Every structure is written in C-alpha cells, then in structure tokens.
C-alpha cells in the first residue's frame, strides 16, 4: 500500500510564494506520474499540474501556468509544487496524487492514491 503525505501549506499574502512537498512511502513511485490538485469550499477538485516518471514531462492547468512549477526527486520519492505570485483565489486544500495508468491524468478519477491534503490560504 502506498501512503502519500503533503506538507508545506500555510498562510501567505497575495504575491507571495509557497513550496508544497508530497512524500510517498510504502513502495517506490518512481515509475508513476504524479499530480497536484486543489479543492476550494463548494467547488470540485481541480487539476493543477502533473509530472511524468522521469520529471522531463510536465503539464499545467491554464489557471496556474507560468506561476506554479511541478518537479520530482525520485531518490526521495517526493514531488514538489513551487507556487509563486499567489492570489486569494488560490486558497484551497491542495492534494497530491499518484497515477499508475498511462492514459488521461487530468481528472481525479485517473489517480490511484491520494494524500490527505494541505491547506493553502492566500490573504489579500
């Protein structure tokens, strides 16, 4: 069984930065795509970014492209999300997930393992 734990959330002012970490344990996840999602109150879980197994391929939602950067360190079984130029509308619970498949990776149903989430609050 794989466990996924996010960390690094917190309160930040608009325009600031945060770096989220996602540590996987239980088995190596080096061969799997990993992604970040977020969910604000009353809204559906939203895809933000994904990174392929080697770290060479990445994909972003338009809402975060140019502001957020996803990366991974397979030696540490860890994925990161660097978030810059944060806005109040970025406030949400942020989730890390593991995608074992080879097809779509834009929807929550495409992912097999999830963390519990970390709260990010951006004040204006």
PDB file of N, CA and C in Angstrom, residues 17-68:
ATOM      1  N   UNK A  17       4.955  33.353  -2.069  1.00  0.00           N
ATOM      2  CA  UNK A  17       5.279  32.032  -2.590  1.00  0.00           C
ATOM      3  C   UNK A  17       5.192  30.976  -1.491  1.00  0.00           C
ATOM      4  N   UNK A  18       4.926  29.760  -1.924  1.00  0.00           N
ATOM      5  CA  UNK A  18       4.978  28.594  -1.054  1.00  0.00           C
ATOM      6  C   UNK A  18       5.509  27.427  -1.875  1.00  0.00           C
ATOM      7  N   UNK A  19       6.147  26.484  -1.198  1.00  0.00           N
ATOM      8  CA  UNK A  19       6.539  25.251  -1.859  1.00  0.00           C
ATOM      9  C   UNK A  19       5.914  24.087  -1.121  1.00  0.00           C
ATOM     10  N   UNK A  20       5.081  23.342  -1.820  1.00  0.00           N
ATOM     11  CA  UNK A  20       4.460  22.150  -1.257  1.00  0.00           C
ATOM     12  C   UNK A  20       5.320  20.933  -1.574  1.00  0.00           C
ATOM     13  N   UNK A  21       5.326  20.012  -0.633  1.00  0.00           N
ATOM     14  CA  UNK A  21       6.028  18.748  -0.825  1.00  0.00           C
ATOM     15  C   UNK A  21       5.040  17.600  -0.701  1.00  0.00           C
ATOM     16  N   UNK A  22       5.329  16.529  -1.401  1.00  0.00           N
ATOM     17  CA  UNK A  22       4.494  15.334  -1.359  1.00  0.00           C
ATOM     18  C   UNK A  22       5.418  14.145  -1.261  1.00  0.00           C
ATOM     19  N   UNK A  23       5.401  13.481  -0.131  1.00  0.00           N
ATOM     20  CA  UNK A  23       6.258  12.331   0.101  1.00  0.00           C
ATOM     21  C   UNK A  23       5.447  11.051   0.004  1.00  0.00           C
ATOM     22  N   UNK A  24       5.927  10.125  -0.787  1.00  0.00           N
ATOM     23  CA  UNK A  24       5.267   8.835  -0.937  1.00  0.00           C
ATOM     24  C   UNK A  24       6.084   7.768  -0.229  1.00  0.00           C
ATOM     25  N   UNK A  25       5.406   6.856   0.400  1.00  0.00           N
ATOM     26  CA  UNK A  25       6.084   5.764   1.092  1.00  0.00           C
ATOM     27  C   UNK A  25       5.300   4.471   0.897  1.00  0.00           C
ATOM     28  N   UNK A  26       5.931   3.368   1.204  1.00  0.00           N
ATOM     29  CA  UNK A  26       5.280   2.079   1.073  1.00  0.00           C
ATOM     30  C   UNK A  26       5.809   1.290  -0.111  1.00  0.00           C
ATOM     31  N   UNK A  27       6.101   1.994  -1.176  1.00  0.00           N
ATOM     32  CA  UNK A  27       6.744   1.407  -2.336  1.00  0.00           C
ATOM     33  C   UNK A  27       7.240   2.539  -3.207  1.00  0.00           C
ATOM     34  N   UNK A  28       8.155   2.218  -4.097  1.00  0.00           N
ATOM     35  CA  UNK A  28       8.674   3.270  -4.952  1.00  0.00           C
ATOM     36  C   UNK A  28       7.603   3.735  -5.934  1.00  0.00           C
ATOM     37  N   UNK A  29       7.579   5.021  -6.152  1.00  0.00           N
ATOM     38  CA  UNK A  29       6.630   5.583  -7.110  1.00  0.00           C
ATOM     39  C   UNK A  29       7.362   6.167  -8.301  1.00  0.00           C
ATOM     40  N   UNK A  30       8.628   5.787  -8.449  1.00  0.00           N
ATOM     41  CA  UNK A  30       9.462   6.365  -9.491  1.00  0.00           C
ATOM     42  C   UNK A  30       8.902   6.152 -10.890  1.00  0.00           C
ATOM     43  N   UNK A  31       8.093   5.112 -11.080  1.00  0.00           N
ATOM     44  CA  UNK A  31       7.623   4.789 -12.427  1.00  0.00           C
ATOM     45  C   UNK A  31       6.256   5.392 -12.736  1.00  0.00           C
ATOM     46  N   UNK A  32       5.705   6.131 -11.798  1.00  0.00           N
ATOM     47  CA  UNK A  32       4.349   6.630 -11.958  1.00  0.00           C
ATOM     48  C   UNK A  32       4.321   8.134 -12.164  1.00  0.00           C
ATOM     49  N   UNK A  33       3.329   8.573 -12.895  1.00  0.00           N
ATOM     50  CA  UNK A  33       3.063  10.004 -12.994  1.00  0.00           C
ATOM     51  C   UNK A  33       2.447  10.469 -11.678  1.00  0.00           C
ATOM     52  N   UNK A  34       2.791  11.683 -11.302  1.00  0.00           N
ATOM     53  CA  UNK A  34       2.235  12.260 -10.076  1.00  0.00           C
ATOM     54  C   UNK A  34       1.639  13.615 -10.390  1.00  0.00           C
ATOM     55  N   UNK A  35       0.599  13.939  -9.662  1.00  0.00           N
ATOM     56  CA  UNK A  35      -0.096  15.188  -9.940  1.00  0.00           C
ATOM     57  C   UNK A  35      -0.490  15.931  -8.688  1.00  0.00           C
ATOM     58  N   UNK A  36      -0.814  17.201  -8.889  1.00  0.00           N
ATOM     59  CA  UNK A  36      -1.342  18.063  -7.830  1.00  0.00           C
ATOM     60  C   UNK A  36      -2.731  18.550  -8.240  1.00  0.00           C
ATOM     61  N   UNK A  37      -3.623  18.534  -7.280  1.00  0.00           N
ATOM     62  CA  UNK A  37      -4.973  19.048  -7.430  1.00  0.00           C
ATOM     63  C   UNK A  37      -5.239  20.004  -6.276  1.00  0.00           C
ATOM     64  N   UNK A  38      -6.325  20.744  -6.372  1.00  0.00           N
ATOM     65  CA  UNK A  38      -6.788  21.550  -5.253  1.00  0.00           C
ATOM     66  C   UNK A  38      -8.317  21.557  -5.235  1.00  0.00           C
ATOM     67  N   UNK A  39      -8.835  21.840  -4.052  1.00  0.00           N
ATOM     68  CA  UNK A  39     -10.284  21.920  -3.895  1.00  0.00           C
ATOM     69  C   UNK A  39     -10.626  23.045  -2.942  1.00  0.00           C
ATOM     70  N   UNK A  40     -11.365  23.997  -3.451  1.00  0.00           N
ATOM     71  CA  UNK A  40     -11.849  25.102  -2.632  1.00  0.00           C
ATOM     72  C   UNK A  40     -13.239  24.751  -2.116  1.00  0.00           C
ATOM     73  N   UNK A  41     -13.677  25.377  -1.027  1.00  0.00           N
ATOM     74  CA  UNK A  41     -15.005  25.074  -0.474  1.00  0.00           C
ATOM     75  C   UNK A  41     -16.101  25.264  -1.519  1.00  0.00           C
ATOM     76  N   UNK A  42     -16.947  24.254  -1.650  1.00  0.00           N
ATOM     77  CA  UNK A  42     -18.065  24.342  -2.570  1.00  0.00           C
ATOM     78  C   UNK A  42     -17.727  24.123  -4.027  1.00  0.00           C
ATOM     79  N   UNK A  43     -16.462  23.802  -4.291  1.00  0.00           N
ATOM     80  CA  UNK A  43     -16.030  23.595  -5.681  1.00  0.00           C
ATOM     81  C   UNK A  43     -15.515  22.175  -5.887  1.00  0.00           C
ATOM     82  N   UNK A  44     -15.448  21.769  -7.138  1.00  0.00           N
ATOM     83  CA  UNK A  44     -14.915  20.457  -7.462  1.00  0.00           C
ATOM     84  C   UNK A  44     -13.393  20.458  -7.370  1.00  0.00           C
ATOM     85  N   UNK A  45     -12.850  19.264  -7.206  1.00  0.00           N
ATOM     86  CA  UNK A  45     -11.398  19.125  -7.172  1.00  0.00           C
ATOM     87  C   UNK A  45     -10.843  19.450  -8.563  1.00  0.00           C
ATOM     88  N   UNK A  46      -9.824  20.288  -8.580  1.00  0.00           N
ATOM     89  CA  UNK A  46      -9.314  20.865  -9.827  1.00  0.00           C
ATOM     90  C   UNK A  46      -7.884  20.402 -10.104  1.00  0.00           C
ATOM     91  N   UNK A  47      -7.636  19.943 -11.317  1.00  0.00           N
ATOM     92  CA  UNK A  47      -6.286  19.575 -11.729  1.00  0.00           C
ATOM     93  C   UNK A  47      -5.417  20.816 -11.808  1.00  0.00           C
ATOM     94  N   UNK A  48      -4.181  20.705 -11.314  1.00  0.00           N
ATOM     95  CA  UNK A  48      -3.239  21.810 -11.379  1.00  0.00           C
ATOM     96  C   UNK A  48      -2.023  21.485 -12.237  1.00  0.00           C
ATOM     97  N   UNK A  49      -1.391  20.337 -11.957  1.00  0.00           N
ATOM     98  CA  UNK A  49      -0.139  20.015 -12.628  1.00  0.00           C
ATOM     99  C   UNK A  49       0.147  18.535 -12.504  1.00  0.00           C
ATOM    100  N   UNK A  50       0.923  18.028 -13.461  1.00  0.00           N
ATOM    101  CA  UNK A  50       1.352  16.638 -13.415  1.00  0.00           C
ATOM    102  C   UNK A  50       2.779  16.539 -13.937  1.00  0.00           C
ATOM    103  N   UNK A  51       3.485  15.534 -13.449  1.00  0.00           N
ATOM    104  CA  UNK A  51       4.865  15.312 -13.885  1.00  0.00           C
ATOM    105  C   UNK A  51       5.046  13.833 -14.195  1.00  0.00           C
ATOM    106  N   UNK A  52       5.714  13.538 -15.315  1.00  0.00           N
ATOM    107  CA  UNK A  52       5.959  12.166 -15.703  1.00  0.00           C
ATOM    108  C   UNK A  52       6.995  11.506 -14.818  1.00  0.00           C
ATOM    109  N   UNK A  53       7.205  10.194 -15.053  1.00  0.00           N
ATOM    110  CA  UNK A  53       8.031   9.424 -14.137  1.00  0.00           C
ATOM    111  C   UNK A  53       9.464   9.948 -14.069  1.00  0.00           C
ATOM    112  N   UNK A  54      10.000  10.468 -15.164  1.00  0.00           N
ATOM    113  CA  UNK A  54      11.388  10.925 -15.167  1.00  0.00           C
ATOM    114  C   UNK A  54      11.529  12.384 -14.750  1.00  0.00           C
ATOM    115  N   UNK A  55      10.423  13.096 -14.719  1.00  0.00           N
ATOM    116  CA  UNK A  55      10.473  14.517 -14.425  1.00  0.00           C
ATOM    117  C   UNK A  55      10.634  15.382 -15.655  1.00  0.00           C
ATOM    118  N   UNK A  56      10.832  14.760 -16.806  1.00  0.00           N
ATOM    119  CA  UNK A  56      11.089  15.520 -18.028  1.00  0.00           C
ATOM    120  C   UNK A  56       9.826  16.102 -18.642  1.00  0.00           C
ATOM    121  N   UNK A  57       8.697  15.468 -18.404  1.00  0.00           N
ATOM    122  CA  UNK A  57       7.437  15.949 -18.978  1.00  0.00           C
ATOM    123  C   UNK A  57       6.542  16.491 -17.878  1.00  0.00           C
ATOM    124  N   UNK A  58       6.008  17.662 -18.121  1.00  0.00           N
ATOM    125  CA  UNK A  58       5.105  18.299 -17.169  1.00  0.00           C
ATOM    126  C   UNK A  58       3.906  18.871 -17.918  1.00  0.00           C
ATOM    127  N   UNK A  59       2.833  19.076 -17.190  1.00  0.00           N
ATOM    128  CA  UNK A  59       1.629  19.656 -17.769  1.00  0.00           C
ATOM    129  C   UNK A  59       0.951  20.487 -16.698  1.00  0.00           C
ATOM    130  N   UNK A  60       0.328  21.598 -17.102  1.00  0.00           N
ATOM    131  CA  UNK A  60      -0.264  22.524 -16.149  1.00  0.00           C
ATOM    132  C   UNK A  60      -1.643  22.966 -16.603  1.00  0.00           C
ATOM    133  N   UNK A  61      -2.473  23.256 -15.630  1.00  0.00           N
ATOM    134  CA  UNK A  61      -3.731  23.919 -15.916  1.00  0.00           C
ATOM    135  C   UNK A  61      -3.454  25.367 -16.290  1.00  0.00           C
ATOM    136  N   UNK A  62      -4.298  25.914 -17.136  1.00  0.00           N
ATOM    137  CA  UNK A  62      -4.104  27.302 -17.560  1.00  0.00           C
ATOM    138  C   UNK A  62      -4.105  28.263 -16.373  1.00  0.00           C
ATOM    139  N   UNK A  63      -4.861  27.931 -15.344  1.00  0.00           N
ATOM    140  CA  UNK A  63      -5.008  28.830 -14.196  1.00  0.00           C
ATOM    141  C   UNK A  63      -3.705  29.011 -13.421  1.00  0.00           C
ATOM    142  N   UNK A  64      -2.752  28.083 -13.574  1.00  0.00           N
ATOM    143  CA  UNK A  64      -1.509  28.163 -12.804  1.00  0.00           C
ATOM    144  C   UNK A  64      -0.270  28.198 -13.685  1.00  0.00           C
ATOM    145  N   UNK A  65      -0.443  28.066 -14.982  1.00  0.00           N
ATOM    146  CA  UNK A  65       0.694  28.039 -15.898  1.00  0.00           C
ATOM    147  C   UNK A  65       1.480  29.346 -15.781  1.00  0.00           C
ATOM    148  N   UNK A  66       2.790  29.225 -15.654  1.00  0.00           N
ATOM    149  CA  UNK A  66       3.644  30.392 -15.503  1.00  0.00           C
ATOM    150  C   UNK A  66       3.830  30.838 -14.064  1.00  0.00           C
ATOM    151  N   UNK A  67       3.004  30.336 -13.157  1.00  0.00           N
ATOM    152  CA  UNK A  67       3.128  30.692 -11.732  1.00  0.00           C
ATOM    153  C   UNK A  67       3.568  29.506 -10.880  1.00  0.00           C
ATOM    154  N   UNK A  68       3.104  28.308 -11.233  1.00  0.00           N
ATOM    155  CA  UNK A  68       3.406  27.102 -10.464  1.00  0.00           C
ATOM    156  C   UNK A  68       4.379  26.228 -11.259  1.00  0.00           C
TER     157      UNK A  68
END
